[in-house]
Amino acid sequence: MSPSLRFGRAKGDTTGTGHTGNTGTGHTGASVGSSSRFTGGTTMADRARLGVASIFDVTGRARLIWILVDVVALLALLGLASFAFHLTYGAGWVWVTALGGAVLGVGVGTLAALRRWPVWLTAVAVIAAYLLFGGFLAMPSSTIAGFIPTPATLAGLLFGVVDAWKGLLTIDAPVGETGSLLVVPLLTNLFAGVIGATLALRSRHPALAWLAPALALVVAISFGVQEPFVPLLVAIGFLAITLAWTGYRRGYQREAVLGHRPQLRWQSAALGLGVLLLAGGVAAAATPIAEPPTYRHVLRDVVEPPLDVHQYPSPLQSFRKNLKDHKEDVLLTARGLPEGAKLRIATLDAYDGVSYNVTDAADGAPDGGAFTRIGARVPEELDGDEVSVEVTIEDYSGVWVPTVGMTTKVEFTGARSRELTNNFFYNRATGTGLDTSSLRRGDTYRLDAILANPPAPERISAANAGSLSLPDADPLPDTAKERADTWAKDATTAGQLARTLEENLRKGYYSNGLEGSHPSLSGHSVGRIDELLVTGKQMIGDEEQYAVAMALMLRHSGIPARVVYGYSNTTGGELVEITGEDVNAWVEVNLDGLGWVEFTPTPDRDRAPEQQEVPEPSQPRPQVENPPPPPERPENPPPDNTPPEDSKLDDEEEEEPVWRKAVPWVLGIGIPLAILAAPFAIILGLKQRRRKSRLLAAEPADRVAGGWSEVMDKARDLGVDPKVNGTRTEQAQVIVAEFLNAGDRGTNPHWLANRADASVFGPGQPSGEQIEHYWHGVDAVRAGMGESVGFFTRLRGVFSLRSLRAWK
């Protein structure tokens, strides 16, 4: 049996004195002996007009049950909404963040309702809770002891209010704890909890409180991934809790209006539960038939990654530079790299006749992948050996980040770890990493990767070509087409063709064109590949030319192929030193059922062509012409009027202005602060607009009446409600009684009230001078009212919304 509730008056309520309210039918108020939750204090007519009961109408255990029901329902709905963040962030800390934000929001909203805080104070409490607990919930790795926020934590929380939303859309899932991206679920559930608790406990429409968690669910889905996570469970659970909660709350409303408990409540509950169970059973049975689509359209479908990879030249163009300038230099060290494994610098899949380039899906080939920021881990379903490699950069530099196999995690650990992490992009389709901050000496990071097990030769020979769509490779060298057609005439599968091309290319000779070796030009343009493959001549080149030649021949045959540029581990050991001599290039071919298979078409480095004596061409003697006769020397040389040259060198860069350096900091700090200050600025703007409209009213009498309204609004903002139906004289009495300093500035509130009555009800209209004098008095009284209260009360009044609401 429900506890007995008392329907008492809210603070300041002057209506409903508890009279018997004889209706002439012999009944007084509610029926005697009824088990109404709401008795006394408020008439049925008042309850019917309000149409709702609030927590201030009940006391004791009843109020506690009211709050507990709303809090539990809100937390349950927000918990279901948090399921939509699961696949986006991955299992783990996101649940602590989302549920922690829900608890904070519901807690602040409930406390604000019980204490009757104004909007501005509630907003301050929300901001304080966010900054105090946000580090632990959204950025634990940046805090001290997992809880105490640091300057980096506070900066991440402030910037995350703006940056995290777009950043989440441009990072591949699962995101994990990447930067400040956990701010999204934290803020979503924090605001949904505050709004939901406010609607449930303070508004006249508590049955609409479920809209706040519903909005949180929409946000979570919109900023999530395309694949849904347990959608049936979330939908049925959300519907069941919403119907049960709103039904329970509407029962309270009916009791408030009727004055007695509706009958058959347990029957209605049982019937509703039966309907929900029946609907759930039907939905579960229909799931195999009408299963929801495994792909849904979300915001990340329309947000393009903020990276233009075409601004960076092809890294393959610097292949020969490794051998010429850094042959013995240690470029980087790799701890834990297995012997025979290769470091991938870049995967190149588009050819323009001059160079093989790195591209992405923006080039019209979706299978080329896209460079996006990655989260805590990159999901890969590749069979192979898992490895963990620690890389330290020495003489290597550039934007291309060396990776191993198919990388599943990249964790920067050096002094620039935060900068490198925030600017790292990864193409999952090609395994290429890029960091716009550029690697340099001293940078360190750790790689988790999967090294694929190479398929058996028999499986390769039996495999057909994959069906991937890669960027264009055009124009193709004519010799590549001719050699491919000649060598492919006996091949029946794509795998056989690839192996045939590899075997024939390895019959060539190796030379990198350095001193002491056979002449061999660098580069991989159409002309250079034609020279390599021309019929009747020896094939001479290095990894750069052979890999490009094989890839282009495969592309001519309609087989997806790409070139990989990187370094080989030829020494082995726990700590491997990679030098320029370890530079390498190889080919990857996509075969049906096998994925990307590696091929090495380059001959062994010891397979060098015989040195040929190249006769030195004769050097013709240069033709010497007789010099012209010297010009006659003038008697009086003209004076030199040329101004002295600026001592500053032309190529010296001007120092960047200080203001330009400060702009990013000003914008980065100013935008979050502007967002936080926007609600307060709007309140001040609305009040200023209201004052201006009163001062410029069409009728002079309305201007005077508007001045008195300004005094009343000031009183309401400071927490005093003069009688709405009282005369101006009665209202002035309240002002004088509540604000002892109201008349200290030379104007008495009673004088203002009398002048307003005389202007509104008296004959004629006040003059402009009288109106101006009256408004000076209004400002004096308002200033005195402010001096009558404390500083915080006066500050609260400046941003109070009470005077902006209807006066009742």
PDB file of C-alpha atoms in Angstrom, residues 262-269:
ATOM      1  CA  PRO A 262      -7.559   5.694  -9.276  1.00  0.00           C
ATOM      2  CA  GLN A 263      -8.883   2.193  -8.953  1.00  0.00           C
ATOM      3  CA  LEU A 264      -7.446  -0.993 -10.406  1.00  0.00           C
ATOM      4  CA  ARG A 265      -3.877   0.277 -10.448  1.00  0.00           C
ATOM      5  CA  TRP A 266      -2.382  -3.200 -10.071  1.00  0.00           C
ATOM      6  CA  GLN A 267      -4.610  -4.522 -12.817  1.00  0.00           C
ATOM      7  CA  SER A 268      -3.441  -1.749 -15.135  1.00  0.00           C
ATOM      8  CA  ALA A 269       0.161  -2.471 -14.283  1.00  0.00           C
TER       9      ALA A 269
END
